[in-house]
Each structure stands twice: as structure tokens, then as C-alpha cells.
Coordinates of C-alpha atoms in Angstrom, one line a residue:
Chain A
M1 CA 96.3 72.1 60.2
A2 CA 96.5 71.5 63.9
K3 CA 96.7 73.6 67.0
L4 CA 99.8 73.6 69.1
H5 CA 98.1 72.0 72.1
E6 CA 97.0 69.0 69.8
L7 CA 100.7 68.3 68.9
A8 CA 102.5 69.1 72.2
K9 CA 102.6 67.1 75.4
V10 CA 103.6 70.0 77.7
I11 CA 103.0 73.7 77.3
R12 CA 104.2 75.5 80.4
S13 CA 105.4 78.8 81.7
K14 CA 107.6 79.6 84.7
N15 CA 109.9 82.3 86.0
A16 CA 113.6 82.1 85.0
G17 CA 114.6 84.3 87.8
A18 CA 112.7 87.4 88.8
L19 CA 113.1 89.2 85.5
L20 CA 112.5 86.6 82.8
L21 CA 109.7 84.3 81.9
T22 CA 110.4 81.0 80.1
L23 CA 107.9 79.0 78.1
D24 CA 108.6 75.4 77.4
I25 CA 106.8 73.4 74.7
M26 CA 107.6 69.7 74.9
F27 CA 106.7 66.8 72.6
D28 CA 106.5 63.0 73.1
N29 CA 107.4 62.1 69.6
E30 CA 109.9 63.4 67.1
E31 CA 107.3 63.8 64.3
A32 CA 105.3 66.3 66.3
Y33 CA 108.4 68.2 67.4
R34 CA 109.6 68.3 63.7
T35 CA 106.2 69.5 62.5
V36 CA 106.1 72.4 64.9
F37 CA 109.7 73.3 64.6
D38 CA 109.7 73.2 60.8
S39 CA 106.4 75.2 60.6
G40 CA 108.3 78.2 61.8
V41 CA 105.2 79.4 63.7
L42 CA 107.2 79.7 66.9
S43 CA 109.2 82.6 65.6
P44 CA 110.3 85.6 67.7
R45 CA 108.0 87.8 65.7
K46 CA 104.9 85.7 66.4
I47 CA 105.8 85.3 70.1
A48 CA 106.4 89.1 70.4
S49 CA 103.0 89.8 69.0
L50 CA 101.3 87.5 71.5
Y51 CA 103.1 88.9 74.5
N52 CA 103.3 92.6 73.5
L53 CA 107.0 92.7 73.1
S54 CA 109.4 93.6 70.3
D55 CA 111.1 90.8 68.3
N56 CA 114.5 91.3 69.8
Q57 CA 113.2 90.7 73.3
V58 CA 112.3 87.1 72.4
E59 CA 114.6 84.2 72.3
V60 CA 113.5 80.9 70.8
I61 CA 115.8 77.9 71.5
A62 CA 115.4 74.4 70.0
F63 CA 116.4 71.6 72.4
E64 CA 116.1 68.6 70.2
V65 CA 117.7 66.1 72.7
A66 CA 114.6 66.5 74.9
L67 CA 112.1 67.2 72.0
A68 CA 111.5 70.6 73.3
I69 CA 111.3 74.2 72.2
K70 CA 112.1 76.9 74.8
I71 CA 111.0 80.5 74.6
T72 CA 112.5 83.1 76.9
I73 CA 111.0 86.6 77.3
P74 CA 111.2 89.5 79.8
R75 CA 108.5 89.8 82.4
H76 CA 106.4 92.9 82.2
T77 CA 106.7 93.3 86.0
T78 CA 109.5 92.1 88.2
A79 CA 108.2 89.0 90.1
G80 CA 106.3 89.9 93.2
S81 CA 106.3 93.7 92.7
P82 CA 103.0 95.5 93.1
G83 CA 100.9 95.0 90.0
D84 CA 102.4 91.6 89.2
S85 CA 99.6 89.0 88.8
D86 CA 101.6 85.8 88.6
V87 CA 104.5 85.7 91.1
Y88 CA 105.8 82.3 89.9
G89 CA 105.0 83.0 86.2
A90 CA 103.2 79.6 86.0
Q91 CA 100.0 80.8 84.1
Q92 CA 101.3 82.8 81.1
H93 CA 101.2 80.0 78.6
A94 CA 97.6 80.2 77.4
P95 CA 98.2 82.3 74.2
L96 CA 100.3 79.5 72.9
L97 CA 97.7 76.7 73.2
D98 CA 95.6 77.6 70.1
L99 CA 98.4 78.6 67.7
E100 CA 97.7 77.2 64.3
I101 CA 100.5 75.0 63.1
T102 CA 100.7 74.7 59.3
S103 CA 102.6 71.6 58.3
G104 CA 105.0 71.5 55.3
Chain B
M1 CA 139.0 57.6 90.6
R2 CA 136.4 55.6 92.6
P3 CA 132.8 56.6 91.7
I4 CA 131.3 59.3 93.9
K5 CA 127.7 58.9 94.9
I6 CA 125.6 61.8 96.0
M7 CA 122.0 61.7 97.3
A8 CA 119.7 64.7 97.0
A9 CA 117.2 64.0 99.7
S10 CA 114.4 66.1 98.2
G11 CA 113.9 68.9 95.7
M12 CA 113.4 71.3 98.6
L13 CA 114.1 70.8 102.2
G14 CA 110.7 70.3 103.9
Y15 CA 108.9 69.1 100.7
G16 CA 109.6 65.6 102.0
F17 CA 110.9 62.2 100.8
T18 CA 110.0 58.6 101.5
E19 CA 112.0 56.7 104.1
K20 CA 112.1 53.7 101.7
A21 CA 113.9 55.8 99.1
F22 CA 116.2 57.3 101.7
N23 CA 117.2 54.0 103.3
H24 CA 117.6 52.3 100.0
G25 CA 119.8 55.2 98.8
L26 CA 122.0 54.9 101.9
S27 CA 122.4 51.2 101.4
L28 CA 124.2 51.9 98.1
G29 CA 127.1 53.6 99.8
I30 CA 126.6 57.3 99.6
D31 CA 129.4 59.9 99.9
L32 CA 127.2 62.9 100.7
I33 CA 123.5 63.7 101.6
A34 CA 122.4 67.1 100.5
C35 CA 119.4 69.2 100.0
D36 CA 118.6 72.6 98.6
A37 CA 116.3 74.6 100.8
G38 CA 115.7 77.7 98.7
S39 CA 114.1 79.5 95.8
A40 CA 113.4 83.0 94.8
D41 CA 110.2 81.9 93.1
P42 CA 107.9 82.7 96.0
G43 CA 108.9 86.3 95.6
P44 CA 110.6 89.2 97.5
Y45 CA 108.7 88.9 100.7
Y46 CA 110.6 85.9 102.1
L47 CA 114.0 87.5 101.7
G48 CA 112.7 90.8 103.0
S49 CA 111.1 89.5 106.1
G50 CA 113.4 86.6 106.7
T51 CA 110.4 84.3 106.9
P52 CA 110.7 80.7 105.6
F53 CA 108.0 79.5 103.1
V54 CA 108.2 75.9 104.3
S55 CA 106.9 74.9 107.7
R56 CA 109.2 74.3 110.6
I57 CA 107.6 70.9 111.3
A58 CA 108.3 69.7 107.7
V59 CA 111.9 71.0 107.7
K60 CA 112.6 69.3 111.0
R61 CA 111.3 66.0 109.8
D62 CA 113.5 66.0 106.7
L63 CA 116.6 67.3 108.5
S64 CA 116.2 64.8 111.3
L65 CA 116.4 61.9 108.9
M66 CA 119.2 63.4 106.9
I67 CA 121.3 64.1 110.0
R68 CA 120.6 60.6 111.4
G69 CA 121.7 59.1 108.0
G70 CA 124.8 61.3 107.9
T71 CA 125.8 60.2 111.5
Q72 CA 125.1 56.5 110.7
E73 CA 127.1 56.4 107.5
K74 CA 129.8 58.9 108.7
I75 CA 129.2 61.1 105.7
P76 CA 128.7 64.9 105.4
V77 CA 125.2 66.6 105.2
F78 CA 124.9 69.8 103.2
I79 CA 122.0 72.3 103.2
G80 CA 122.1 75.2 100.7
S81 CA 119.9 78.4 100.7
A82 CA 118.8 77.7 104.2
G83 CA 115.3 79.0 105.2
G84 CA 114.3 79.7 101.6
S85 CA 116.2 82.9 100.7
G86 CA 119.4 82.2 102.6
S87 CA 119.3 85.4 104.7
D88 CA 121.2 85.4 108.1
K89 CA 117.8 85.2 109.9
Q90 CA 116.7 82.2 107.9
V91 CA 120.1 80.5 108.4
D92 CA 119.8 81.0 112.1
W93 CA 116.2 79.6 112.0
T94 CA 117.6 76.4 110.4
L95 CA 120.5 76.3 112.8
E96 CA 118.1 76.3 115.7
I97 CA 116.3 73.3 114.2
I98 CA 119.6 71.5 113.9
R99 CA 120.4 72.3 117.5
E100 CA 117.2 70.7 118.6
I101 CA 117.9 67.6 116.5
C102 CA 121.4 67.3 117.8
N103 CA 120.0 67.4 121.4
E104 CA 117.3 64.8 120.5
Q105 CA 119.7 62.5 118.8
N106 CA 122.4 63.1 121.4
I107 CA 125.1 63.8 118.8
Y108 CA 127.9 66.4 118.6
P109 CA 128.6 67.0 114.9
K110 CA 130.8 69.9 113.8
V111 CA 128.5 72.3 111.9
A112 CA 130.0 74.9 109.5
V113 CA 127.7 77.9 109.0
L114 CA 128.2 79.8 105.8
R115 CA 126.5 83.2 106.0
T116 CA 126.1 85.0 102.7
E117 CA 124.1 88.1 103.5
L118 CA 125.9 91.3 102.5
R119 CA 125.7 94.8 104.0
P120 CA 124.8 97.8 101.8
E121 CA 128.3 99.3 102.5
Q122 CA 129.9 96.2 100.9
L123 CA 127.8 96.8 97.8
V124 CA 128.8 100.5 97.6
S125 CA 132.5 99.7 97.6
K126 CA 132.0 97.1 94.9
I127 CA 129.8 99.6 92.9
N128 CA 132.6 102.2 93.1
L129 CA 135.1 99.6 91.7
G130 CA 132.7 98.8 88.8
K131 CA 132.3 95.2 90.0
I132 CA 128.5 94.9 90.0
S133 CA 126.5 94.5 86.8
P134 CA 122.9 93.7 85.9
L135 CA 121.8 90.0 85.4
G136 CA 119.1 90.5 82.8
P137 CA 116.8 93.4 82.1
I138 CA 117.3 95.5 85.2
K139 CA 119.0 98.9 85.6
N140 CA 122.6 99.4 86.8
L141 CA 123.0 99.5 90.5
N142 CA 124.0 102.8 92.0
E143 CA 125.0 103.9 95.5
K144 CA 121.5 105.2 96.3
D145 CA 119.9 101.8 95.3
A146 CA 122.4 100.0 97.5
N147 CA 121.6 102.2 100.4
Q148 CA 117.9 101.7 99.9
T149 CA 118.4 97.9 100.0
H150 CA 116.7 96.1 103.0
K151 CA 118.4 92.7 102.5
V152 CA 120.8 91.3 100.0
V153 CA 122.3 87.9 99.7
S154 CA 125.1 86.5 97.5
M155 CA 124.7 83.2 95.8
I156 CA 127.8 81.2 96.6
G157 CA 129.5 78.5 94.6
A158 CA 131.2 75.2 95.5
E159 CA 134.4 76.5 97.1
P160 CA 132.9 77.6 100.5
F161 CA 131.4 74.1 100.9
Q162 CA 134.8 72.6 100.1
Q163 CA 136.5 74.8 102.6
A164 CA 134.0 73.8 105.3
L165 CA 134.8 70.1 104.6
E166 CA 138.5 70.9 104.8
E167 CA 137.9 72.4 108.2
G168 CA 136.3 69.1 109.3
A169 CA 132.6 70.0 109.1
D170 CA 130.1 67.1 109.4
I171 CA 127.2 69.3 108.5
V172 CA 127.3 72.4 106.3
I173 CA 124.5 74.9 106.5
A174 CA 124.7 77.7 104.0
G175 CA 123.0 80.9 103.1
R176 CA 122.0 81.5 99.5
S177 CA 123.8 79.0 97.4
S178 CA 123.9 77.9 93.8
D179 CA 121.6 74.8 93.7
A180 CA 124.1 72.8 91.7
A181 CA 127.1 73.8 93.8
I182 CA 125.8 72.0 96.9
Y183 CA 126.1 68.7 94.9
A184 CA 129.1 69.6 92.7
A185 CA 131.4 70.7 95.6
L186 CA 132.5 67.2 96.8
P187 CA 133.1 65.6 93.4
L188 CA 135.1 68.6 92.3
M189 CA 137.2 68.4 95.5
R190 CA 138.0 64.8 94.7
G191 CA 139.1 65.6 91.2
A192 CA 136.0 64.6 89.2
D193 CA 135.4 66.1 85.8
P194 CA 133.9 69.6 86.3
G195 CA 131.4 69.4 83.4
L196 CA 130.0 66.1 84.8
S197 CA 130.0 67.4 88.4
W198 CA 128.1 70.5 87.6
H199 CA 125.7 68.8 85.2
M200 CA 125.0 66.1 87.8
G201 CA 124.4 68.8 90.4
K202 CA 122.0 70.7 88.2
I203 CA 120.0 67.6 87.4
I204 CA 119.6 66.2 91.0
E205 CA 118.9 69.6 92.7
C206 CA 115.2 69.4 91.8
G207 CA 114.9 66.0 93.4
A208 CA 112.1 63.8 92.1
Q209 CA 111.4 66.0 89.0
V210 CA 113.4 63.4 87.0
I211 CA 111.5 60.4 88.6
E212 CA 108.5 58.5 87.4
P213 CA 105.9 57.9 88.5
R214 CA 105.5 61.4 89.9
E215 CA 104.2 60.9 93.4
G216 CA 105.6 63.9 95.2
Q217 CA 109.2 64.7 96.2
D218 CA 111.7 62.0 96.8
C219 CA 115.4 61.1 96.9
V220 CA 117.5 61.0 93.7
I221 CA 121.1 59.8 93.4
G222 CA 123.8 61.0 91.1
T223 CA 127.0 58.9 90.7
I224 CA 130.0 60.3 88.9
Y225 CA 132.4 58.0 87.1
H226 CA 135.5 58.9 85.1
D227 CA 133.8 60.1 81.9
Y228 CA 130.0 59.9 82.6
F229 CA 127.5 60.1 85.4
T230 CA 124.3 58.2 86.2
I231 CA 121.0 59.4 87.7
E232 CA 118.7 57.0 89.5
P233 CA 115.9 57.3 92.0
G234 CA 116.5 56.5 95.7
H235 CA 113.2 54.5 95.7
P236 CA 113.7 51.0 94.4
D237 CA 110.2 50.9 92.7
R238 CA 110.6 54.1 90.8
R239 CA 112.6 55.0 87.7
C240 CA 114.4 57.8 86.0
T241 CA 113.7 58.3 82.4
R242 CA 115.9 59.6 79.6
T243 CA 113.3 62.2 78.6
R244 CA 112.9 63.6 82.1
V245 CA 116.6 63.8 82.7
A246 CA 117.3 65.4 79.3
A247 CA 114.5 67.8 79.8
H248 CA 115.6 68.9 83.2
T249 CA 118.0 71.6 82.1
L250 CA 115.0 73.4 80.5
Y251 CA 113.4 74.0 83.9
E252 CA 113.4 77.5 85.2
N253 CA 116.5 78.4 83.1
P254 CA 116.6 80.9 80.3
S255 CA 118.7 78.5 78.2
P256 CA 119.1 74.7 78.5
Y257 CA 122.6 74.8 76.9
E258 CA 124.5 77.3 79.1
L259 CA 124.2 77.4 82.8
K260 CA 126.2 80.1 84.5
E261 CA 127.9 79.3 87.8
P262 CA 130.3 81.4 89.9
S263 CA 133.5 79.9 88.6
G264 CA 132.4 79.2 85.0
T265 CA 129.7 78.0 82.7
L266 CA 128.2 74.5 82.2
I267 CA 127.8 73.7 78.5
T268 CA 125.3 70.9 77.8
K269 CA 125.2 71.3 74.1
S270 CA 127.1 68.0 73.4
A271 CA 125.6 66.1 76.3
T272 CA 124.1 62.7 75.5
F273 CA 121.6 60.8 77.5
E274 CA 121.1 57.0 77.5
Q275 CA 118.6 54.8 79.3
I276 CA 120.9 52.0 80.6
D277 CA 118.2 50.0 82.4
D278 CA 114.7 50.6 83.6
R279 CA 115.7 52.9 86.4
V280 CA 119.0 54.5 85.5
V281 CA 120.0 57.1 82.9
R282 CA 123.6 57.7 81.9
V283 CA 124.8 61.2 80.9
S284 CA 128.1 62.1 79.2
G285 CA 129.6 64.8 77.1
S286 CA 128.8 67.8 79.4
K287 CA 131.5 70.5 79.2
W288 CA 132.8 73.1 81.6
E289 CA 134.2 76.5 80.6
P290 CA 136.0 78.1 83.5
S291 CA 135.7 81.9 83.7
S292 CA 138.5 84.3 84.3
T293 CA 136.6 86.2 87.0
Y294 CA 134.8 84.7 89.9
T295 CA 131.2 86.1 90.1
V296 CA 128.4 85.6 92.5
K297 CA 124.8 86.4 91.8
L298 CA 123.2 89.0 94.1
E299 CA 119.5 89.0 95.1
G300 CA 118.3 92.0 97.0
V301 CA 115.1 93.6 98.1
K302 CA 113.9 97.0 99.2
K303 CA 111.0 97.7 101.4
L304 CA 108.0 99.4 99.7
G305 CA 105.6 99.7 102.6
F306 CA 102.5 97.8 103.8
R307 CA 99.7 96.1 101.9
T308 CA 95.9 95.9 102.5
V309 CA 93.8 93.7 100.2
F310 CA 90.1 93.4 99.5
F311 CA 88.3 90.7 97.4
A312 CA 84.7 90.4 96.3
G313 CA 82.6 89.1 93.4
T314 CA 79.8 90.4 91.3
R315 CA 77.1 88.4 89.7
D316 CA 75.3 91.3 88.1
P317 CA 75.3 90.8 84.3
I318 CA 74.8 94.6 83.7
L319 CA 77.8 95.4 85.8
V320 CA 79.9 92.6 84.3
S321 CA 79.2 93.8 80.7
G322 CA 80.5 97.2 81.5
I323 CA 83.1 96.3 84.1
N324 CA 86.1 98.1 82.5
N325 CA 84.3 101.5 82.5
F326 CA 83.0 100.8 86.0
I327 CA 86.5 100.1 87.4
E328 CA 87.8 103.3 85.7
A329 CA 85.1 105.4 87.3
C330 CA 85.9 103.8 90.7
Q331 CA 89.6 104.6 90.3
T332 CA 88.7 108.3 89.8
R333 CA 86.4 108.2 92.8
I334 CA 88.9 106.4 95.0
E335 CA 91.5 109.1 94.2
R336 CA 89.1 111.9 95.0
D337 CA 87.8 110.3 98.2
S338 CA 91.3 109.5 99.4
K339 CA 92.4 113.1 98.7
A340 CA 89.5 114.3 100.8
I341 CA 91.0 112.6 103.8
G342 CA 94.4 113.9 103.1
I343 CA 96.0 111.1 101.2
D344 CA 97.5 112.1 97.9
K345 CA 97.8 109.8 94.8
E346 CA 101.6 109.7 95.3
D347 CA 101.2 108.2 98.8
Y348 CA 99.9 104.8 97.7
M349 CA 99.9 102.3 94.9
L350 CA 96.5 101.0 93.9
N351 CA 96.0 97.9 91.7
I352 CA 92.5 96.6 90.9
K353 CA 92.3 93.3 89.1
V354 CA 89.2 91.7 87.6
Y355 CA 89.3 87.9 87.8
G356 CA 87.1 86.4 85.0
K357 CA 88.4 89.2 82.7
D358 CA 92.1 89.7 82.4
A359 CA 93.5 89.5 86.0
V360 CA 96.0 86.7 85.2
M361 CA 97.5 88.0 81.9
G362 CA 96.7 91.7 81.9
A363 CA 97.5 93.3 78.6
N364 CA 98.6 90.0 77.1
E365 CA 95.1 88.5 77.6
P366 CA 93.8 87.4 74.1
L367 CA 90.2 87.0 75.2
S368 CA 89.7 90.3 77.0
D369 CA 86.4 91.0 75.3
H370 CA 84.7 87.8 76.5
N371 CA 82.1 88.2 79.3
A372 CA 81.9 85.7 82.2
H373 CA 78.7 85.3 84.2
E374 CA 80.5 86.4 87.3
V375 CA 83.8 88.1 88.0
G376 CA 86.0 88.6 91.1
I377 CA 87.5 92.0 91.9
L378 CA 90.8 92.2 93.8
V379 CA 91.9 95.5 95.3
D380 CA 95.6 95.7 96.3
V381 CA 96.8 98.9 98.1
V382 CA 100.4 99.4 99.1
A383 CA 101.4 102.5 101.1
N384 CA 104.2 103.7 103.4
D385 CA 102.3 102.6 106.5
Q386 CA 99.6 100.2 107.3
D387 CA 97.0 102.9 108.3
T388 CA 97.3 104.7 105.0
S389 CA 96.9 101.4 103.0
K390 CA 93.9 100.5 105.1
A391 CA 92.3 103.9 104.6
V392 CA 92.7 103.8 100.8
C393 CA 91.5 100.2 100.7
A394 CA 88.4 101.2 102.7
K395 CA 87.7 104.0 100.2
A396 CA 88.1 101.5 97.3
R397 CA 85.7 99.0 98.9
Y398 CA 83.1 101.7 99.5
S399 CA 83.5 103.0 96.0
L400 CA 83.2 99.5 94.3
L401 CA 80.2 98.6 96.4
H402 CA 78.2 101.7 95.9
T403 CA 79.2 103.5 92.7
D404 CA 76.4 103.9 90.2
F405 CA 76.7 102.5 86.6
P406 CA 74.5 102.8 83.6
G407 CA 71.4 100.6 83.8
R408 CA 72.1 99.8 87.5
M409 CA 69.3 97.9 89.2
C410 CA 71.2 96.4 92.2
I411 CA 71.2 99.7 94.1
S412 CA 71.8 98.2 97.6
G413 CA 75.3 97.0 96.7
N414 CA 77.3 96.0 93.6
L415 CA 79.4 93.2 95.4
A416 CA 79.2 89.9 97.1
I417 CA 81.8 90.2 99.9
P418 CA 83.0 86.8 101.1
F419 CA 84.3 87.6 104.6
S420 CA 84.1 89.9 107.5
P421 CA 86.4 91.7 108.1
S422 CA 86.4 92.4 104.4
D423 CA 89.7 94.3 104.2
L424 CA 92.8 92.2 105.1
S425 CA 96.2 93.6 106.2
A426 CA 98.8 91.6 104.3
G427 CA 101.8 93.1 106.1
E428 CA 105.1 94.4 104.8
V429 CA 105.8 94.6 101.0
Y430 CA 109.2 94.2 99.4
E431 CA 110.4 94.4 95.8
F432 CA 113.4 92.8 94.2
N433 CA 115.7 95.8 93.4
I434 CA 118.9 93.8 93.1
W435 CA 119.3 91.0 90.5
H436 CA 122.9 91.5 89.6
I437 CA 126.3 89.8 89.5
M438 CA 129.3 90.8 91.5
E439 CA 132.9 90.1 90.8
C440 CA 134.8 88.7 93.8
N441 CA 138.5 88.6 94.7
D442 CA 138.1 85.1 95.9
P443 CA 135.3 82.6 96.5
M444 CA 135.2 83.2 100.2
E445 CA 134.9 87.0 99.9
P446 CA 131.1 87.1 100.2
V447 CA 131.0 84.4 102.9
R448 CA 131.3 84.5 106.7
M449 CA 132.2 81.0 108.0
E450 CA 131.7 79.9 111.5
L451 CA 132.3 76.4 112.9
I452 CA 130.2 75.3 115.9
I453 CA 129.0 72.3 117.7
P454 CA 125.3 73.0 118.3
N455 CA 125.3 70.9 121.4
D456 CA 128.2 72.7 122.9
P457 CA 127.9 76.3 124.0
P458 CA 131.4 77.8 123.2
K459 CA 131.9 79.0 119.7
V460 CA 135.1 79.1 117.6
R461 CA 135.2 81.8 115.0
L462 CA 137.3 81.0 112.0
N463 CA 136.7 83.5 109.4
G464 CA 135.7 87.2 109.9

């Protein structure tokens, strides 16, 4: 059992426009990518529970050519509106770091 | 078709590039020098106020070199999303810099100015025709929303840049533009494959993001051949890697496979990426699906009022351990004290964030029950006018500084306030209220084009 941050090379978040947030998990080797992808841990249900959303608001996209997994979710506040805490959306990745990846 | 070589000077006009990369790039025989100058990432303020988020000095430095290179090689120079958000005011700001450069370099280029700001009335007529729809999770736009809009820009495609070239422009400076369109316009005009042209544009628009080693912004070059394109750094000692190039369509996009542009969609699902030597990556297989309607993205803001902020820290462990209850008690007191001076709860928006607790992630914070040894408290007040926001902020400061809490020993003050004055006016506040797409009758519909010679006073108006 390993944590996601032990397997991935990049775990980042960023706005995809003012209304969406996109989380990219990138790997530097195919084995790590496969381990995480096949574990099924990065499911819409799991992400929804981490970010207080419902399953159907979460999109998980595998991007094998770049050994990456992309997750797109709605922002809770439109970027830069009063109450927003992260205008660029660059610091919303922390809940992913310690996700337990069960291999096989 | 002869290969078409395009140089993106930097990922953002004003973020810089090395002269070594730029000059080496030019020596390869470039067909166009271009740079994107915009982003909505810094938030709604910049569109609302028409303020650039990059310094004038930095923009002038980059533009001077680009314009000198363009003159020297007799090739066009394109700038998209001028001034950051592409509003008319920011386009004019950039144009003024160009005027200064033309005087200094004693040159007389023909400059096409593409203004893309729209008036609320134009939105209303489009709303009535059912031609505006949401782009993502935002409500439908109605006439009232349109009339409340302070500034709105349309994000133009490749065609206005092409028209500017047809009119003989040496430099094109555009309002809000699709990042990729700035680079795709010329290859498309010369008959290059649209999938390759758009994909190449999408990759080079962020400049040095695809370059290693990562040492700040720099020039990157895309070359389009018959059935593939290549990406290489301008700098002779740097390299582009397959992984970085392949990963690039992930960045800031909701999906890496489908990228919507005004005239169609770029599909990268079957694209392949090969490292052909140390420095160069070859891409092929990108597809283009033209759309039956021409649509531009709209970005608009409304004005909410004025902001005052206050920031302080506390090092008191008793207060830190009960900070949530304390903030709640203060909220009630601020509301009561503001009301006592005639300011109702509806007249302002108050947000208090506790750094060291959950300020960054709010309700998503998984560790919200952990206690730090010190925390920072940020008070953010937005009201219709600056005086009201100042008055509420002052009540909030007083309340946080002096409100009692269980077990309190630090009775002379709860906070360490880092500066004097403690309350800072942060000026106007805007909010994105338009994030929609609009159908157009033709690509020039949302654009006003003007051709000028910035060294020459008389203007020729071409397109109303």
C-alpha cells in the first residue's frame, strides 16, 4: 500500500476558467500510472467525498499518452468573487496527497 | 506547402524571454512572431478596472524586441488579449506602448487594432435571439444581468487576425483572443491542416512550459509541415521533451482531448508525440471538427462595490484552541455594532478567514480539527461604497481585538497587528457574472477593426 504522493511526480490544481477547477496527477513511469489507474481509487465517488460534491459533478479523465490522470470539478465560488480563498485555484490539491492506493 | 515557422516569444507578454533564444529563433527563418498577453486567472478585477497585471516596463521590453525582430525580418507581429483581459482600455494602453516604440525605432508599421469589448445592448439583442448560453456551471444570462454588466469582452478566433493581414497589417494588436488562434491564424490562411495548426497553437501559447530546463519564460517555435508539426525551443541550449509537450493540453483545460475554439473543436485523442532529437518533438494525428455555428466565449464582470481588508495574528493558545467559537461570537458582535451606526447586514459582505486553520480550503479542509501554535485572521469587507466598507472593517477589527473568550488572560488585546494603518482599502471589487458563449453571424461580428500607423496622426477607419 502506498500513498498517492509516493507514486506520482506531480499533483497540482488550477482553474480551468472561472467556474471549474482541474486537478492533474502526473507520473514519470508507466508502472506507477498503471498502479494508480487500476486501483480505481481516483473514482468520481471518492473525489466527490473529498471535495464535498456529488458524484455526477466530478469528471475523471485518463490521459495515458502523458501518463496523467485529470480530474475536473466545479469551484465552490466563482474565481475572485467575495469569499473565494484561492483565485488561481492553485492550492486545492492537498486532499489527494495522502490517498491510499491499494495495488492489484 | 512550404513549412510554416511560428515563434511564440513568451508565455505571456511581459514575462520575458532571452535575447539568445529570440535571435536564434529569428535566424531559423520565422514567418510570424506572436505573443499572448492575457489570462482570466488573476480574476475579475483586471477586466473590471482595465488595469494590466504585468508592468509597463516589462511589456515594453518584450514588445520592443518583438517589433524590432518583425521589422528586421519583414514578418508580422501579433499580440492577443492585450493588457491582460483584452478590454478596450487595456488595448489602448498597449497601443500607447507601441506608439512609443515606433517613435524610438523610427519605424512606420501599419498596425491593425482589433477591439473586442461589447456593449450591454449588444448582449441584450443576442439574449433575445437566444444566441447566448452558459459555458459551464453558471446561470442563463438575462436582460437584467446584461444591463448590470460593467465590462464584457468576446474571445475572438483566427479570422480577425487573418483579415488584418489581408488588409496589410504589419502588427496586429487584439482584445480578448483565443490563445491558440493567435498562432493558428497564419498557417490556416496558408492552407495548413487545421488540426495541426490549432494543436500547434495550443502547445506554444504557454511559451517555455514545454521547455527544459525550466528557467523562466522563453521563446518556443512551432513548425507546421504537411502532416505533422514540430515543437522546439528558441534557445539553442534548451530542449523540448515529449512528456512536456504531450502533457501540455492538460494545463488549465477541463479536458485534454477536446479543445473548443470559435470555429470548431480540436480533438487530440489520436495525436502521437515523438522525440525526434534532443531538442525537438514531432506531433501528428491531431484532428479538427468544424462546427456549424461560429461561437465566441464571453467574459464579463459586474461591479460589487469597494473592499477594505484587515489582517492580524494571534499567538494565544487559549484563543487558538477555541478560534471557531470566537469568530462566531465576533460575527454576531460586528453585525450588532454595525447596525448601531446605521449599517444593516444587507449593506455589506463580511468574510473572515483563519489562516492556520482552514482559510485555503474552507469546507474541503480535511485537517480542520488540528491546532497550530499561531493563526492569522483575515477580515474582508465589501460594501457599496468605500466608507461603509471601512466602517464595518473597523468594527470587525475592534471586535476581534477586544472580544472576551472563555479562559481569556490576554485582556489588553487578542491580536498582533502587523501594520499601521491596520485597515487597508483595496479599491473596487468586481465579480465574473458572464462566462458564456455567443453565436455570431460571422467571425468579424464581435470585432471592431481599425488600421493605424502609430507614428502618423491621421486615422483610417475600416470597419465600424
